[in-house]
Amino acid sequence: MIFINSGSRRFGKRFVSGALGTAGAASEAPGSRKGIAWLGEGSQLFILSVLGIGAFVLLMALLSWASELSGVGGAGEAVDPTTGTITLALTTEPPQLDSTRATDMVSGQILGHVMEGLVRYDEFNRIVPGVAERWEIGESQAIFHLREDSRWSDGSPVTAHDFVFAWRTAVAPATASEYAFILYPIKNARAVNEGELPVTAFGAKAVDDHTLAVELERPIGYFDKLVAFPTYYPIKQDFYEGRDGRYGADAIDLLYNGPFIIERWVHGAQLRMLRNDAYWDRDRIHLNAIDYAYITSDVNATLNLYKDGKVAIAGLDAETLHDALEQRWKLERFNDGSVFFIEFNHRPSRLTHNRNLRKAIQFVVDPAELVYKVIKLPGNTPGESLFPVWLKGVNGYFRQEYPAPEHRVDLARAHDYLERAKQELGIDPLPPLIFLSGDNPAANKQSEYFQEVFASRLGIEVKIDRQIFKQRLAKMTAGEFDMVLAGWGPDYADPLTFGDLFASWNKNNRGAYVSAELDAWVAVAQSSLVPEERMQAFDEIQKIIYDDAVILPNYERGSVFVRNPQLKGVVRRAVGTDPDYTGAYIVDG
Amino acid sequence: MNATLSFAPVVAERDVEVISRPSLSYWKDAWIRLKANRRALTSLYIIIALGLFTVVGPLLPFVPSSSTQDLDQISSPPGADRTATIVAPYAPWSGVTVNVPAGDGPLEAPASVSLAGEATTQAVRIFWDPVPGAHGYRVYRNIAHPAPDDALGMPLADVLVASRVSFEDRLDIKPQDYFYSVVPLDRNGREAPVYATVDVSAVRVVTAEEAVRRGLADSAADLAIGDEVRLALHLLGTDYLGRDMLSRLMHGARVSLFIGIVAPFLFILVGILYGSAAGFVGGRVDQVLMRFADFVVALPFLLFMILFRILFKIEGGDSGIAPMLIAMVILSWPAAARLVRGQILQIREEGYVSASRLLGAKTPYLVLRHMIPNTMGVILVTITFAVPSAIFTEAFLSFIGMGVAPPTPSWGSMCNEGLKTMLTHPHELIFPALFISITVLAFNLLGDGLRDALDARMRSQE
């Protein structure tokens, strides 16, 4: 502090002496002109520095002006009826758009607009024809008849070879696709993926340009739903190989067969899609352009953009909800289909391997309290089961036909279990458990809530380990946790997308739960074609998950958002492209 | 002869010069001048009060634990109403089911929407008249009346069974007025452009069991349903998980003040040793030492902080206070070292030091008797200025999540949490921010006062 003072004083003195010298020569001159006379070392230094700073500021101004000219054009209005353009915000940028390697929801959202698979979901979430005009799915083979007018954005037809190439690329061990397992129902897919068989053994073949024959590993009742998934999208071989490993990295590194094409992709800033005139069903598309002009995960920032009329849709959280109510906006609610839960680490080296400890924890957790008092966002529903409420059962909803096991907080039973766990483990008191959690406001709030619940109701100390998504996933895979706040979103509209999650062979079973009984029921659900038998198997899985306290369901996630009233026809769905703007249109108003 | 007798021996007058005032030592004088500075003195009192707040505060009977969650009073501002009525424990509601009247044509609004039972913070139960032809209903809740612009508020749920004409709301009900609207849905789940509304005034309730568990009453037997109790007192309100703000501020101050006082003391101690060695030895050694200090100044603090976290294997869930302290000590000493070196260089050439040396004083004597005491003022001032900057650094690091581990609060992490609810619950941000500001200001003003008080050149102004 003192240091800086004396330093500046010295500089000031030198300047003053210089100025005094000038003042003698031109005493009537105004102060600003005094410095101009090149007298005294001090004034020279001063002028040079002023000039230097001035030039620097000018340069910066010029640079920012130039970048505005050449760079991203200013974003337009949220909805523009004259040009048919809507402006939106993306939460994050897709890492890349190669459908064989895409894993995240944002990639799925973009790919769903620029690509089309054999089938797609319509606005009522029914499977409707996409590139395939019609199809027959038998016990050991599925035949897809492709339409002849489906075109790539370069004008060439979409053929059965494009599908075979894409699927082979996805299962090829060199691609190391995280979603290769979704192709496993196809004959030999698993063996090819694990390097046991050559890629030529893969069970999908192009009979001719417009007929695709798929050999199945086992009878599968939901294969039509499965082929709507992004990993099943086609890729044109010539183009893929011509990109020299850059396929999907940029707008020019992609060939499109969907309703839209990517016109411009400025990494980290903007992604703009234009209507694809080569798309066979182009009359279905009303919008001319979708402009993701902002990339931000900040809920407040997005909401402010919405307020300023810059984006057409904005998500809300518990904090911004109040503001939205006061603005008297129309709010919409949507259940995104995913289930969030506390997953235990079942590895034998961990304390949570002990069933009694897990049961003790189970009996102090109250999902209703978490959802109604802590999360406070409408749309979330208290978790009761691994299977969310929207899954279809035999006739109606699965959860109505097979209700989840009843759960109530019971402190006496919890302490009973805890005592037994301590005896079995021979440890008293228990060392702190590691509670792995995400690093975002919502996860922070939930993890701190659970920390206090375990401490006050069971006397178990918990250490919260906050990690960003990738790091959390790495730690989950390595088993460096006791409990983790995890979630699972559906890949296809069948209960099996949740049901096989804790099978011992599933790579996403990061708690390494092993149960022969559960594996047997998963096998039934996989291979049976009788709906009643399958649903019975899912019910057994549901019961095992509860009885063994494999996971503790927390909530089924919902979201609340505001939409520009001029924008209609936006489809939100749990499975498939979400949000889906392909059928959206703008009304005047 | 007599004349000689007229002379009397002179009585030695010893008190020729009476020192009218007691001698003032340097420190006494400084204290007097500090006392005259009202700003500095007030700051000193504030700092003492802060110390008491931290040490004694959590022991006070009305201050709850800093981690207890009062889920009935989440984000309640200071001075909020806390009366609650005793009710029976929550029991699931079977709802209202009717035979679906057939109908075609456009859907109409339900003839009426009514409240079942009493509206409480536990649950609000509504039911409505069935709409012919409806395939389901969507229930909305708003904090203001939907009229005139049909703002129905937030959609709570879809009731997708046509025969079910009731809904139970348990979502974060506050003791206030709500407007529930019911919109019929068609076959495809689309809303009809009509609705019916009921207004509901929810009362705050608590179960007898819960009241006893929280210590609001001695035994459940004393409480009858309908009795009124007062929920736990939170003087400064609660945060986003219903934790007492006052208690969290007190506990948070521990971390902030610990870092704020320990770190400066340590790095200034290092700085004194280093700077006095450089200044006293001088010459080439001085050059080398000070260039090394310049090098340390250039090191980025945040990067080192992160490196230390890795070095100490600070995993999530562990407190990051130790690496923070070490990084601060390792990287902050050069400022103090430079200052002390400058002082020592100056004092070394003073006349009294030369005189002392001529009289045969040895090096240790010179350092202890002349050098250190004369740099003491500068050192003290540096400490008081380093304290607020250290508090600030801690708050900043906790704010970005590199400080304390939950549930331990710190003012910085409380600000971070409060920021998210700034618009709806400003008290969660204002209080910790205010405490940081006041503390930093108090230390700065005290430092300012100390600098004036310890400046030997201002001494004769009595």
PDB file of C-alpha atoms in Angstrom, chain A residues 1-3 5 123-124 300 319 321-323 325-326 328-333 366 368-369 371-374 376-380 397 400 408 411 434 441 444-445 448-453 456-457 462-467 475 480 560, chain B residues 67-69 71-72 74-75 90 121 140-149 151 153-158 160-161 170-172 174 188 190-191 240-241 243 248 315-318 338-339 378 381 385 406-407 417 420-421 423-424 451:
ATOM      1  CA  MET A   1       0.000   0.000   0.000  1.00  0.00           C
ATOM      2  CA  ILE A   2       2.576   2.488   1.170  1.00  0.00           C
ATOM      3  CA  PHE A   3       4.784   1.213  -1.529  1.00  0.00           C
ATOM      4  CA  ASN A   5       1.795   5.608  -2.727  1.00  0.00           C
ATOM      5  CA  GLU A 123     -46.049 -35.253 -32.871  1.00  0.00           C
ATOM      6  CA  PHE A 124     -48.037 -37.826 -30.888  1.00  0.00           C
ATOM      7  CA  ASN A 300     -30.930 -16.343 -15.972  1.00  0.00           C
ATOM      8  CA  GLU A 319     -35.473 -19.237  -8.730  1.00  0.00           C
ATOM      9  CA  LEU A 321     -40.085 -19.331 -11.733  1.00  0.00           C
ATOM     10  CA  HIS A 322     -41.305 -16.622  -9.370  1.00  0.00           C
ATOM     11  CA  ASP A 323     -40.207 -13.920 -11.786  1.00  0.00           C
ATOM     12  CA  LEU A 325     -45.216 -15.850 -12.564  1.00  0.00           C
ATOM     13  CA  GLU A 326     -45.055 -12.131 -11.908  1.00  0.00           C
ATOM     14  CA  ARG A 328     -47.866 -13.387 -16.086  1.00  0.00           C
ATOM     15  CA  TRP A 329     -46.388 -15.497 -18.865  1.00  0.00           C
ATOM     16  CA  LYS A 330     -47.948 -18.718 -20.004  1.00  0.00           C
ATOM     17  CA  LEU A 331     -45.794 -21.479 -18.581  1.00  0.00           C
ATOM     18  CA  GLU A 332     -45.511 -24.961 -19.969  1.00  0.00           C
ATOM     19  CA  ARG A 333     -44.509 -28.082 -18.176  1.00  0.00           C
ATOM     20  CA  ASP A 366     -38.146 -39.245   1.417  1.00  0.00           C
ATOM     21  CA  ALA A 368     -41.585 -36.406  -1.714  1.00  0.00           C
ATOM     22  CA  GLU A 369     -39.782 -34.071   0.678  1.00  0.00           C
ATOM     23  CA  VAL A 371     -39.236 -32.808  -4.684  1.00  0.00           C
ATOM     24  CA  TYR A 372     -41.792 -30.649  -2.853  1.00  0.00           C
ATOM     25  CA  LYS A 373     -39.542 -28.790  -0.425  1.00  0.00           C
ATOM     26  CA  VAL A 374     -36.062 -28.720  -1.951  1.00  0.00           C
ATOM     27  CA  LYS A 376     -39.644 -26.998  -5.807  1.00  0.00           C
ATOM     28  CA  LEU A 377     -40.095 -27.150  -9.548  1.00  0.00           C
ATOM     29  CA  PRO A 378     -43.425 -28.288 -10.984  1.00  0.00           C
ATOM     30  CA  GLY A 379     -43.038 -31.142 -13.416  1.00  0.00           C
ATOM     31  CA  ASN A 380     -40.708 -33.128 -11.200  1.00  0.00           C
ATOM     32  CA  TYR A 397     -49.230 -47.406 -18.480  1.00  0.00           C
ATOM     33  CA  GLN A 400     -50.586 -48.303 -13.356  1.00  0.00           C
ATOM     34  CA  ARG A 408     -42.431 -44.725   3.664  1.00  0.00           C
ATOM     35  CA  LEU A 411     -36.688 -44.154  11.328  1.00  0.00           C
ATOM     36  CA  ILE A 434     -18.221 -40.430  -0.280  1.00  0.00           C
ATOM     37  CA  PRO A 441     -26.590 -25.397  -8.415  1.00  0.00           C
ATOM     38  CA  ASN A 444     -25.278 -28.809  -4.888  1.00  0.00           C
ATOM     39  CA  LYS A 445     -28.614 -28.179  -3.264  1.00  0.00           C
ATOM     40  CA  GLU A 448     -26.328 -30.773   0.817  1.00  0.00           C
ATOM     41  CA  TYR A 449     -29.896 -31.753   1.600  1.00  0.00           C
ATOM     42  CA  PHE A 450     -28.987 -35.451   1.624  1.00  0.00           C
ATOM     43  CA  GLN A 451     -25.866 -34.790   3.669  1.00  0.00           C
ATOM     44  CA  GLU A 452     -28.011 -33.320   6.428  1.00  0.00           C
ATOM     45  CA  VAL A 453     -30.681 -36.026   6.098  1.00  0.00           C
ATOM     46  CA  SER A 456     -29.511 -35.981  11.395  1.00  0.00           C
ATOM     47  CA  ARG A 457     -31.614 -39.099  10.813  1.00  0.00           C
ATOM     48  CA  VAL A 462     -21.110 -37.904   4.248  1.00  0.00           C
ATOM     49  CA  LYS A 463     -18.457 -36.121   2.228  1.00  0.00           C
ATOM     50  CA  ILE A 464     -19.707 -34.398  -0.892  1.00  0.00           C
ATOM     51  CA  ASP A 465     -17.457 -34.835  -3.900  1.00  0.00           C
ATOM     52  CA  ARG A 466     -18.494 -32.296  -6.538  1.00  0.00           C
ATOM     53  CA  GLN A 467     -17.307 -33.059 -10.037  1.00  0.00           C
ATOM     54  CA  LYS A 475     -15.164 -41.598 -11.126  1.00  0.00           C
ATOM     55  CA  GLU A 480     -14.522 -44.065  -6.606  1.00  0.00           C
ATOM     56  CA  VAL A 560     -40.906 -25.698 -16.972  1.00  0.00           C
TER      57      VAL A 560
ATOM     58  CA  SER B  67     -26.339 -27.298   9.356  1.00  0.00           C
ATOM     59  CA  THR B  68     -29.845 -27.971  10.707  1.00  0.00           C
ATOM     60  CA  GLN B  69     -32.369 -27.690   7.930  1.00  0.00           C
ATOM     61  CA  LEU B  71     -37.601 -27.303   5.687  1.00  0.00           C
ATOM     62  CA  ASP B  72     -40.759 -25.465   6.739  1.00  0.00           C
ATOM     63  CA  ILE B  74     -36.860 -22.299   3.525  1.00  0.00           C
ATOM     64  CA  SER B  75     -35.546 -18.933   2.375  1.00  0.00           C
ATOM     65  CA  TYR B  90     -50.003 -36.368   6.369  1.00  0.00           C
ATOM     66  CA  THR B 121     -48.836 -25.937   3.722  1.00  0.00           C
ATOM     67  CA  TYR B 140     -52.432 -24.683 -12.818  1.00  0.00           C
ATOM     68  CA  ARG B 141     -51.464 -22.619  -9.793  1.00  0.00           C
ATOM     69  CA  ASN B 142     -50.816 -18.912  -9.678  1.00  0.00           C
ATOM     70  CA  ILE B 143     -49.989 -16.329  -7.034  1.00  0.00           C
ATOM     71  CA  ALA B 144     -52.364 -13.782  -8.534  1.00  0.00           C
ATOM     72  CA  HIS B 145     -55.808 -14.014 -10.091  1.00  0.00           C
ATOM     73  CA  PRO B 146     -55.716 -15.273 -13.713  1.00  0.00           C
ATOM     74  CA  ALA B 147     -58.049 -12.519 -14.915  1.00  0.00           C
ATOM     75  CA  PRO B 148     -57.895 -10.416 -17.010  1.00  0.00           C
ATOM     76  CA  ASP B 149     -55.177 -11.836 -19.271  1.00  0.00           C
ATOM     77  CA  ALA B 151     -52.350 -15.937 -16.824  1.00  0.00           C
ATOM     78  CA  GLY B 153     -49.522 -19.511 -13.674  1.00  0.00           C
ATOM     79  CA  MET B 154     -47.499 -22.644 -13.387  1.00  0.00           C
ATOM     80  CA  PRO B 155     -48.778 -25.973 -14.645  1.00  0.00           C
ATOM     81  CA  LEU B 156     -48.656 -28.385 -11.706  1.00  0.00           C
ATOM     82  CA  ALA B 157     -49.713 -31.634 -13.286  1.00  0.00           C
ATOM     83  CA  ASP B 158     -51.798 -33.370 -15.900  1.00  0.00           C
ATOM     84  CA  LEU B 160     -54.761 -38.036 -17.536  1.00  0.00           C
ATOM     85  CA  VAL B 161     -57.586 -40.211 -16.260  1.00  0.00           C
ATOM     86  CA  ARG B 170     -47.926 -30.533  -2.154  1.00  0.00           C
ATOM     87  CA  LEU B 171     -45.388 -28.512  -4.096  1.00  0.00           C
ATOM     88  CA  ASP B 172     -43.702 -25.917  -1.906  1.00  0.00           C
ATOM     89  CA  LYS B 174     -46.276 -21.164   1.353  1.00  0.00           C
ATOM     90  CA  ASN B 188     -54.805 -35.670 -27.872  1.00  0.00           C
ATOM     91  CA  ARG B 190     -54.454 -30.492 -25.944  1.00  0.00           C
ATOM     92  CA  GLU B 191     -55.914 -27.769 -23.774  1.00  0.00           C
ATOM     93  CA  TYR B 240     -32.224 -22.080   0.492  1.00  0.00           C
ATOM     94  CA  LEU B 241     -32.249 -25.210   2.647  1.00  0.00           C
ATOM     95  CA  ARG B 243     -30.566 -23.223   7.565  1.00  0.00           C
ATOM     96  CA  ARG B 248     -24.078 -19.723   9.311  1.00  0.00           C
ATOM     97  CA  GLU B 315     -10.632 -34.434  -3.238  1.00  0.00           C
ATOM     98  CA  GLY B 316     -14.141 -33.138  -3.370  1.00  0.00           C
ATOM     99  CA  GLY B 317     -15.571 -33.230   0.096  1.00  0.00           C
ATOM    100  CA  ASP B 318     -12.339 -32.153   1.761  1.00  0.00           C
ATOM    101  CA  ARG B 338      10.496  -5.533   0.037  1.00  0.00           C
ATOM    102  CA  LEU B 339       9.035  -3.145   2.562  1.00  0.00           C
ATOM    103  CA  VAL B 378       5.548  -0.397   9.064  1.00  0.00           C
ATOM    104  CA  VAL B 381       0.427  -1.353   9.248  1.00  0.00           C
ATOM    105  CA  PHE B 385      -3.800  -3.997   5.370  1.00  0.00           C
ATOM    106  CA  PRO B 406     -20.109 -28.336   2.524  1.00  0.00           C
ATOM    107  CA  PRO B 407     -21.798 -28.123   4.944  1.00  0.00           C
ATOM    108  CA  GLU B 417     -25.306 -19.457  -2.919  1.00  0.00           C
ATOM    109  CA  LYS B 420     -28.729 -17.475  -7.276  1.00  0.00           C
ATOM    110  CA  THR B 421     -31.695 -16.263  -5.299  1.00  0.00           C
ATOM    111  CA  LEU B 423     -33.951 -11.443  -6.954  1.00  0.00           C
ATOM    112  CA  THR B 424     -36.391 -13.521  -4.936  1.00  0.00           C
ATOM    113  CA  ARG B 451      -0.334   4.198  10.121  1.00  0.00           C
TER     114      ARG B 451
END
